[in-house]
PDB file of C-alpha atoms in Angstrom:
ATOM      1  CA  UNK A   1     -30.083 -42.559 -32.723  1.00 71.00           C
ATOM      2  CA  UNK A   2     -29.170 -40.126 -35.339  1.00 91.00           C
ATOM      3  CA  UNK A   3     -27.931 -37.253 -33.560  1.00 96.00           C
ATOM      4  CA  UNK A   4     -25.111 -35.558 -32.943  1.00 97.00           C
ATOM      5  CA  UNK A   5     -24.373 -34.410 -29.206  1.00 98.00           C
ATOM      6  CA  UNK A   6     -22.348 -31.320 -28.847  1.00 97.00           C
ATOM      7  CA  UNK A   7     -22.030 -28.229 -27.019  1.00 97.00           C
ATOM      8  CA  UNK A   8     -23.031 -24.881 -28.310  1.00 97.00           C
ATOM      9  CA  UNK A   9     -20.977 -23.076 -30.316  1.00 96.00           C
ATOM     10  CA  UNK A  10     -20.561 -18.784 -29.962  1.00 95.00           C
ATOM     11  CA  UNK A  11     -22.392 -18.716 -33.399  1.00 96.00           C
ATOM     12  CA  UNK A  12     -25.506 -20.756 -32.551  1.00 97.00           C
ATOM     13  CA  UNK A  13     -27.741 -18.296 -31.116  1.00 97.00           C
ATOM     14  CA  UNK A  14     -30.830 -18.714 -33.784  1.00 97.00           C
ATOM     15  CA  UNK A  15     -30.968 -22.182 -34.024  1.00 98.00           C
ATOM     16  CA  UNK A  16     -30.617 -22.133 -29.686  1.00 97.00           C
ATOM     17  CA  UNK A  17     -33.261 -19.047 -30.003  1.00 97.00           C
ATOM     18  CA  UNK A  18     -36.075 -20.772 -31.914  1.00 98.00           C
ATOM     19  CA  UNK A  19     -35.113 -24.170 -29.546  1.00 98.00           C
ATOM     20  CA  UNK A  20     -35.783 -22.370 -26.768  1.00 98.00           C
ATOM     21  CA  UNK A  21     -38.878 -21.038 -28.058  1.00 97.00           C
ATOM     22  CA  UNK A  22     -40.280 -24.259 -29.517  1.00 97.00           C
ATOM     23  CA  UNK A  23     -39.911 -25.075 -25.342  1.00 97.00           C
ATOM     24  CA  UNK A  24     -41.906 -22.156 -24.088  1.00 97.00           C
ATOM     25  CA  UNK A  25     -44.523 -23.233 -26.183  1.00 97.00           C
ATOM     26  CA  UNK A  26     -44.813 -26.785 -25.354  1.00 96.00           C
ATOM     27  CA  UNK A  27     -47.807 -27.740 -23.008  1.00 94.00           C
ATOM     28  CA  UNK A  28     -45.595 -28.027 -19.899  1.00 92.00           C
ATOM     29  CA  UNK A  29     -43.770 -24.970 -20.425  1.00 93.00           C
ATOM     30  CA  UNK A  30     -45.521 -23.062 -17.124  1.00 91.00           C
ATOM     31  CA  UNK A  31     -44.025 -26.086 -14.655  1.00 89.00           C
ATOM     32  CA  UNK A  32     -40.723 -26.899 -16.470  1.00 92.00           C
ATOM     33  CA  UNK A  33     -39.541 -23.073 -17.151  1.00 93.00           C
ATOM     34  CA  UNK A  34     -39.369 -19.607 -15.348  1.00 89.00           C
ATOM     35  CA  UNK A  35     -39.663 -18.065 -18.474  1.00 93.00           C
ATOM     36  CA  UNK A  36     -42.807 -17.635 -20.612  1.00 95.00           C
ATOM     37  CA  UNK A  37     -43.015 -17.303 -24.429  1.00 97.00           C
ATOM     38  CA  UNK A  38     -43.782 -13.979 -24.565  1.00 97.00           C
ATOM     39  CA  UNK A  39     -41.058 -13.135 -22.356  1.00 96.00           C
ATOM     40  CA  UNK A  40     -37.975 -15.008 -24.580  1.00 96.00           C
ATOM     41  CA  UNK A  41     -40.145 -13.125 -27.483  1.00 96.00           C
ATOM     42  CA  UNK A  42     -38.748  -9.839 -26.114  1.00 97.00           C
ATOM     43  CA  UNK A  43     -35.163 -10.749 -25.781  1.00 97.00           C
ATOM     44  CA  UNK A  44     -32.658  -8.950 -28.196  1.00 97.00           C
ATOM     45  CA  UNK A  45     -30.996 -11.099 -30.412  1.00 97.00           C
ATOM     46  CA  UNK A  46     -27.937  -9.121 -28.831  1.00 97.00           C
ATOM     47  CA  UNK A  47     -29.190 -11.041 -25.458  1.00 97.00           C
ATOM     48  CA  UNK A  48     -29.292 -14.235 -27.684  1.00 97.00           C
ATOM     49  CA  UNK A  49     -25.808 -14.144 -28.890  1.00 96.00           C
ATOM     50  CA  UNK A  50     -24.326 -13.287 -25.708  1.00 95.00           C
ATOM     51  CA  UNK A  51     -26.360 -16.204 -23.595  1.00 95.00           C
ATOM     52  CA  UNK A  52     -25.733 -18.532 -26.426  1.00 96.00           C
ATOM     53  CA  UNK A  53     -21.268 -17.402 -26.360  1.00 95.00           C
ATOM     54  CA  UNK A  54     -21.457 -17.599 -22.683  1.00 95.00           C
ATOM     55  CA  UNK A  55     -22.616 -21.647 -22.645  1.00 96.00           C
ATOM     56  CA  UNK A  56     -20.544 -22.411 -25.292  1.00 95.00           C
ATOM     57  CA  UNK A  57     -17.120 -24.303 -25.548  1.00 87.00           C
ATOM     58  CA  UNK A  58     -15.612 -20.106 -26.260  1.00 86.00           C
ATOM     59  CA  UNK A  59     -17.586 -19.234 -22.996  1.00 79.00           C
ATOM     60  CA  UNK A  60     -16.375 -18.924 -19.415  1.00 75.00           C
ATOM     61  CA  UNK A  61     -16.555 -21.874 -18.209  1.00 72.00           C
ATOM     62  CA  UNK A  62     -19.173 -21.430 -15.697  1.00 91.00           C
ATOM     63  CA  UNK A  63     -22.278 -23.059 -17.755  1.00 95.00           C
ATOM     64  CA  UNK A  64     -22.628 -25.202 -20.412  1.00 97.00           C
ATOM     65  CA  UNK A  65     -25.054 -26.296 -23.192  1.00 98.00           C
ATOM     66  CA  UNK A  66     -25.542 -29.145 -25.092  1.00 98.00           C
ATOM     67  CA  UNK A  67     -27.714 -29.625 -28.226  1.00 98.00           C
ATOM     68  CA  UNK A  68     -28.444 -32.668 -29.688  1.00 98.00           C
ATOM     69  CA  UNK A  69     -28.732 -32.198 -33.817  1.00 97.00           C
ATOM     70  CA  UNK A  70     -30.269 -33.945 -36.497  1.00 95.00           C
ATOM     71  CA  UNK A  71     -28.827 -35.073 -39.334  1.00 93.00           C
ATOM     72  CA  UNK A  72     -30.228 -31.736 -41.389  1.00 94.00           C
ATOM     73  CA  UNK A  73     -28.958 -29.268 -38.593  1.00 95.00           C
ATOM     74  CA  UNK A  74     -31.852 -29.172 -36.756  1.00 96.00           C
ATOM     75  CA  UNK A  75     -31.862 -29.275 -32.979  1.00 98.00           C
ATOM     76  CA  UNK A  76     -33.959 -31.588 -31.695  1.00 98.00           C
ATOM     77  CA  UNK A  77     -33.401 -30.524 -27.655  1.00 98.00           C
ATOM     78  CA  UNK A  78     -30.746 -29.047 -25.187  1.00 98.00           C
ATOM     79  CA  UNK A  79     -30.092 -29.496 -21.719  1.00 98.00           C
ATOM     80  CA  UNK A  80     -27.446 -26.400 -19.652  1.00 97.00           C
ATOM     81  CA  UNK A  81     -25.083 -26.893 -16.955  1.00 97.00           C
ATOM     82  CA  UNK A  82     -24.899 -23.392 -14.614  1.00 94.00           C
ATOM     83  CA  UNK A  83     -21.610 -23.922 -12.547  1.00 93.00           C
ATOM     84  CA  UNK A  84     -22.114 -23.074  -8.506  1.00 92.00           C
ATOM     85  CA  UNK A  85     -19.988 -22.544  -5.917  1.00 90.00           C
ATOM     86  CA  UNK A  86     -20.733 -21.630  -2.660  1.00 88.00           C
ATOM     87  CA  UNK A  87     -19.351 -18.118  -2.463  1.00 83.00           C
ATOM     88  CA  UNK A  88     -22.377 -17.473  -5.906  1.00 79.00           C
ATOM     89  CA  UNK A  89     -25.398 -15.573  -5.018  1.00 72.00           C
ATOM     90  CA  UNK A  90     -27.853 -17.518  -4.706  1.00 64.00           C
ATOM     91  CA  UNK A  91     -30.401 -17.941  -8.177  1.00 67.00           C
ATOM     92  CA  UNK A  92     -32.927 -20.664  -7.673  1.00 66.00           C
ATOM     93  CA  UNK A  93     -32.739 -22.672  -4.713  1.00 70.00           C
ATOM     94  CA  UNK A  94     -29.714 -22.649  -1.479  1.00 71.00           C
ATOM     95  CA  UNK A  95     -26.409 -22.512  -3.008  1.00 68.00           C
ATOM     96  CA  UNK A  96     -24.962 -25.614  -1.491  1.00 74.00           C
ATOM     97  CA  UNK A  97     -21.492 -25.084   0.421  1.00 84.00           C
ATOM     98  CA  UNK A  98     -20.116 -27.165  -2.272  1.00 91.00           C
ATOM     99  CA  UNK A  99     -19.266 -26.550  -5.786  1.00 93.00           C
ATOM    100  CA  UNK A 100     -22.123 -28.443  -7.823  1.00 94.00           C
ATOM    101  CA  UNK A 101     -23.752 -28.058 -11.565  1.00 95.00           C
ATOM    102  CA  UNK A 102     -27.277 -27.057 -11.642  1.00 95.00           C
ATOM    103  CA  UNK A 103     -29.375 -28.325 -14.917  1.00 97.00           C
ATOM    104  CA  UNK A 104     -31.851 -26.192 -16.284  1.00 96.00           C
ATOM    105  CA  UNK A 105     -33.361 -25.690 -19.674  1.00 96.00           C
ATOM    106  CA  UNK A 106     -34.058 -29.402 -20.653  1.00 97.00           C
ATOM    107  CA  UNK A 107     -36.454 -29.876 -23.571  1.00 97.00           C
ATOM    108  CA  UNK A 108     -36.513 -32.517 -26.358  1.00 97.00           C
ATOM    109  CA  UNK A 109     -39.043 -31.722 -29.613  1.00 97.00           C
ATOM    110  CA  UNK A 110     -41.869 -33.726 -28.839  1.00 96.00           C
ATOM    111  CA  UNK A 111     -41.009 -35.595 -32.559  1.00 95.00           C
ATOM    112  CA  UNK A 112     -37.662 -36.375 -30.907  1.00 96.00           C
ATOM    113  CA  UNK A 113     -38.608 -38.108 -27.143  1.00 95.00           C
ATOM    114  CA  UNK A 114     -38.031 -41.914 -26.447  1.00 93.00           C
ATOM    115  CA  UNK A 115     -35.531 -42.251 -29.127  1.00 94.00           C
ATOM    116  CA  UNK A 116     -32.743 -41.731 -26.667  1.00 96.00           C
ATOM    117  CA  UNK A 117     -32.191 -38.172 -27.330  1.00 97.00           C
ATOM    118  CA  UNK A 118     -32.683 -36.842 -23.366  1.00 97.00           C
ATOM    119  CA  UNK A 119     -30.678 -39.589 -22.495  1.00 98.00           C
ATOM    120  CA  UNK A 120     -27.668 -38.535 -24.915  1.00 98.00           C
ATOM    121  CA  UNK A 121     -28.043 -35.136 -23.442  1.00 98.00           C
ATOM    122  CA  UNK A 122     -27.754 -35.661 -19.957  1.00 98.00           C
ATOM    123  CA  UNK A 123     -24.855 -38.263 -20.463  1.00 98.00           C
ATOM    124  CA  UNK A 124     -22.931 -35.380 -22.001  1.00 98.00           C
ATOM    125  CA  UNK A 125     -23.992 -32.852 -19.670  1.00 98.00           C
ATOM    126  CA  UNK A 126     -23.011 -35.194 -16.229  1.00 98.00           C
ATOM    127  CA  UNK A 127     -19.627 -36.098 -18.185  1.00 98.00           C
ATOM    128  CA  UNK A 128     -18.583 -32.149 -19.087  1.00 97.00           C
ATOM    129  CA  UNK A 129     -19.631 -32.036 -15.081  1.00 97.00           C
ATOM    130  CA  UNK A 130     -17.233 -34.692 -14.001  1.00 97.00           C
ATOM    131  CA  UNK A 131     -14.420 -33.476 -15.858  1.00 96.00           C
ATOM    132  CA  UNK A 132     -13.898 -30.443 -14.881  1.00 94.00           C
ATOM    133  CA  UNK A 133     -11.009 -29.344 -12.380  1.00 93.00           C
ATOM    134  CA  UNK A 134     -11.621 -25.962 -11.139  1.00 90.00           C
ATOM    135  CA  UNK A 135     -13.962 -26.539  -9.631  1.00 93.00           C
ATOM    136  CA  UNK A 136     -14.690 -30.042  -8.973  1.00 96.00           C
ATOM    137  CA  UNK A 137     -18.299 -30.819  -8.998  1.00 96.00           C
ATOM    138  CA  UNK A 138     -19.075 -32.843  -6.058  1.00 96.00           C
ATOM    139  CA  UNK A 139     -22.931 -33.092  -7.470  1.00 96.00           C
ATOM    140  CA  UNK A 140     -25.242 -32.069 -10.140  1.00 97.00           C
ATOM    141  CA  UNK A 141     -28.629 -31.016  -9.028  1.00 96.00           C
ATOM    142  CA  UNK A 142     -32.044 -29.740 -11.335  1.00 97.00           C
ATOM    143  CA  UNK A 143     -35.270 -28.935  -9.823  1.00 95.00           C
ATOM    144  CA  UNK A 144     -38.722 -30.436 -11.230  1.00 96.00           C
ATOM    145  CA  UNK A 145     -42.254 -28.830 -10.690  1.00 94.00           C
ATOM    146  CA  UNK A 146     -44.456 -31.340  -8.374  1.00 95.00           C
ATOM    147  CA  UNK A 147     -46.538 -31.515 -11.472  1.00 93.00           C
ATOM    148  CA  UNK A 148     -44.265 -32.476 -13.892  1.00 94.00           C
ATOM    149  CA  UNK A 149     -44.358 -36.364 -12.540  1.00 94.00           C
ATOM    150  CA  UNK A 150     -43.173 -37.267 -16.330  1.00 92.00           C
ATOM    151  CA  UNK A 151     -39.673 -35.274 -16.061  1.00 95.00           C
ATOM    152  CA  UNK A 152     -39.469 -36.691 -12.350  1.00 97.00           C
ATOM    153  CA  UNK A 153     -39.731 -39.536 -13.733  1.00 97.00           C
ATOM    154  CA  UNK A 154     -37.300 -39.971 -16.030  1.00 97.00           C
ATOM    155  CA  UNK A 155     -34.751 -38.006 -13.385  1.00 98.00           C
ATOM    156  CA  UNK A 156     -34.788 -40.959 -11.286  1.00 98.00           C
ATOM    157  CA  UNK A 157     -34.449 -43.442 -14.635  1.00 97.00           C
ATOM    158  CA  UNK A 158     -31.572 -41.563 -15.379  1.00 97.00           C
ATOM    159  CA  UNK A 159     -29.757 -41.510 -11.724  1.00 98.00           C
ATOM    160  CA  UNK A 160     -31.339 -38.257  -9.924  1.00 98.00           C
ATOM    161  CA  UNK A 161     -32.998 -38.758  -6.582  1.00 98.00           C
ATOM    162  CA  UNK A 162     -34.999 -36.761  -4.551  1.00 97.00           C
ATOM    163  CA  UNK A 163     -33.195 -34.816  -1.894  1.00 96.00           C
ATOM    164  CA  UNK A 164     -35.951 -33.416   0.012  1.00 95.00           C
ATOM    165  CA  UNK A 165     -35.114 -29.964  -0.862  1.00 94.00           C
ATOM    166  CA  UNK A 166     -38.413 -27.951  -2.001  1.00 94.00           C
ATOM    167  CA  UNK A 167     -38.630 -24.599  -3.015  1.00 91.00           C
ATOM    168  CA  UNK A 168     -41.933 -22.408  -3.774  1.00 92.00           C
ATOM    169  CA  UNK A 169     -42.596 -21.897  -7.865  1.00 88.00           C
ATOM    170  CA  UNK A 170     -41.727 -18.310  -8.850  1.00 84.00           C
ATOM    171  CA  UNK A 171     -45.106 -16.645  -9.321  1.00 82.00           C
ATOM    172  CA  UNK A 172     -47.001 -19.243  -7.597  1.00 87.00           C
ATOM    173  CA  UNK A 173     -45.732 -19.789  -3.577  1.00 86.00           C
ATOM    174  CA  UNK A 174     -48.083 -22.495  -3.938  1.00 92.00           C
ATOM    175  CA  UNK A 175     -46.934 -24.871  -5.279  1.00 93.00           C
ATOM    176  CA  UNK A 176     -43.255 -26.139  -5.045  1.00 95.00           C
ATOM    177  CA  UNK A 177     -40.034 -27.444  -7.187  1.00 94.00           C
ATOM    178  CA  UNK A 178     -38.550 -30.631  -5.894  1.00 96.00           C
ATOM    179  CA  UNK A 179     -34.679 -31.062  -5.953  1.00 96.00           C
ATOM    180  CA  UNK A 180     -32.970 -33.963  -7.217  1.00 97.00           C
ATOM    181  CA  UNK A 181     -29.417 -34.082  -7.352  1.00 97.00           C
ATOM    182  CA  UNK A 182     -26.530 -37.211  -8.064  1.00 98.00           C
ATOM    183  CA  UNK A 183     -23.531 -37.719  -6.915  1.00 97.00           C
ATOM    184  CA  UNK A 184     -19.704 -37.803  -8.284  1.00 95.00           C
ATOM    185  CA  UNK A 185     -19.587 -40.983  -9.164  1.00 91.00           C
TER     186      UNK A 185
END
């Protein structure tokens, strides 16, 4: 694999901007994000830049993203850590009454999947998770559309399993996102 794995930096809001919006374009965009492309068309780039300092290594603390780059700069996907603790409001889902990292915004170029890159990603992500102190992360949790049984599936490859959890789509009360969550190791 010929990527480098790092988190964000303050400055990288156009390369995490047009990432982002490669994602809201790709065929699965309505069941893996709560945004649409038209929506992240209207943000601001001031909105970019501050999103992209918050989840960066100069942010707060309380998310985290991770890019994997090519060898010419290019991204070719991301995956965010939100930090939650159970005095947060609630976003998406129960806060737990445990401090845990919720995963959101995973995409890898379609040029870029099976070569290890989601993999990479998520071993980064669950690492930054494991080390951190205040709080300690007693799990990591993400939520996957019940039609997205290819992201599902490579949740449970990676360690994720199904904890019964649902919750209905935003938009559509329908239809439902499954939790998966692992443990601390």
């Amino acid at each position: 694999m010929d990527y480098v794995i790092r988190p964000v930096r303050a400055d990288d809001w156009q390369p995490a901007k047009e990432l982002r919006l490669a994602a809201l374009q790709d065929p699965v965009a309505p069941v893996a994000f709560l945004e649409t492309y038209e929506q992240g068309l209207k943000r601001s780039d001031d909105a970019w830049r501050e999103q992209t300092a918050d989840a960066s290594d100069e942010g707060a603390g309380a998310v985290r993203q991770f890019v994997a780059e090519d060898p010419d700069g290019r991204w070719a996907g991301s995956v965010t850590v939100l930090v939650e603790r159970p005095d947060d409001e609630a976003g998406f889902g129960d806060v737990a009454p445990i401090n845990q990292g919720h995963v959101v915004g995973v995409f890898v170029r379609p040029e870029a999947r099976g070569a290890g890159v989601a993999d990479a990603l998520f071993r980064a992500a669950l690492e930054w998770s494991w080390s951190l102190d205040d709080p300690r992360l007693e799990r990591v949790r993400l939520y996957v559309h019940e039609d997205n049984p290819r992201a599902a599936a490579f949740y449970r490859r990676i360690g994720f399993t199904p904890t019964g959890e649902t919750v209905p789509m935003p938009g559509d009360p329908t239809a439902r996102e499954l939790e998966y969550a692992v443990a601390r190791p």
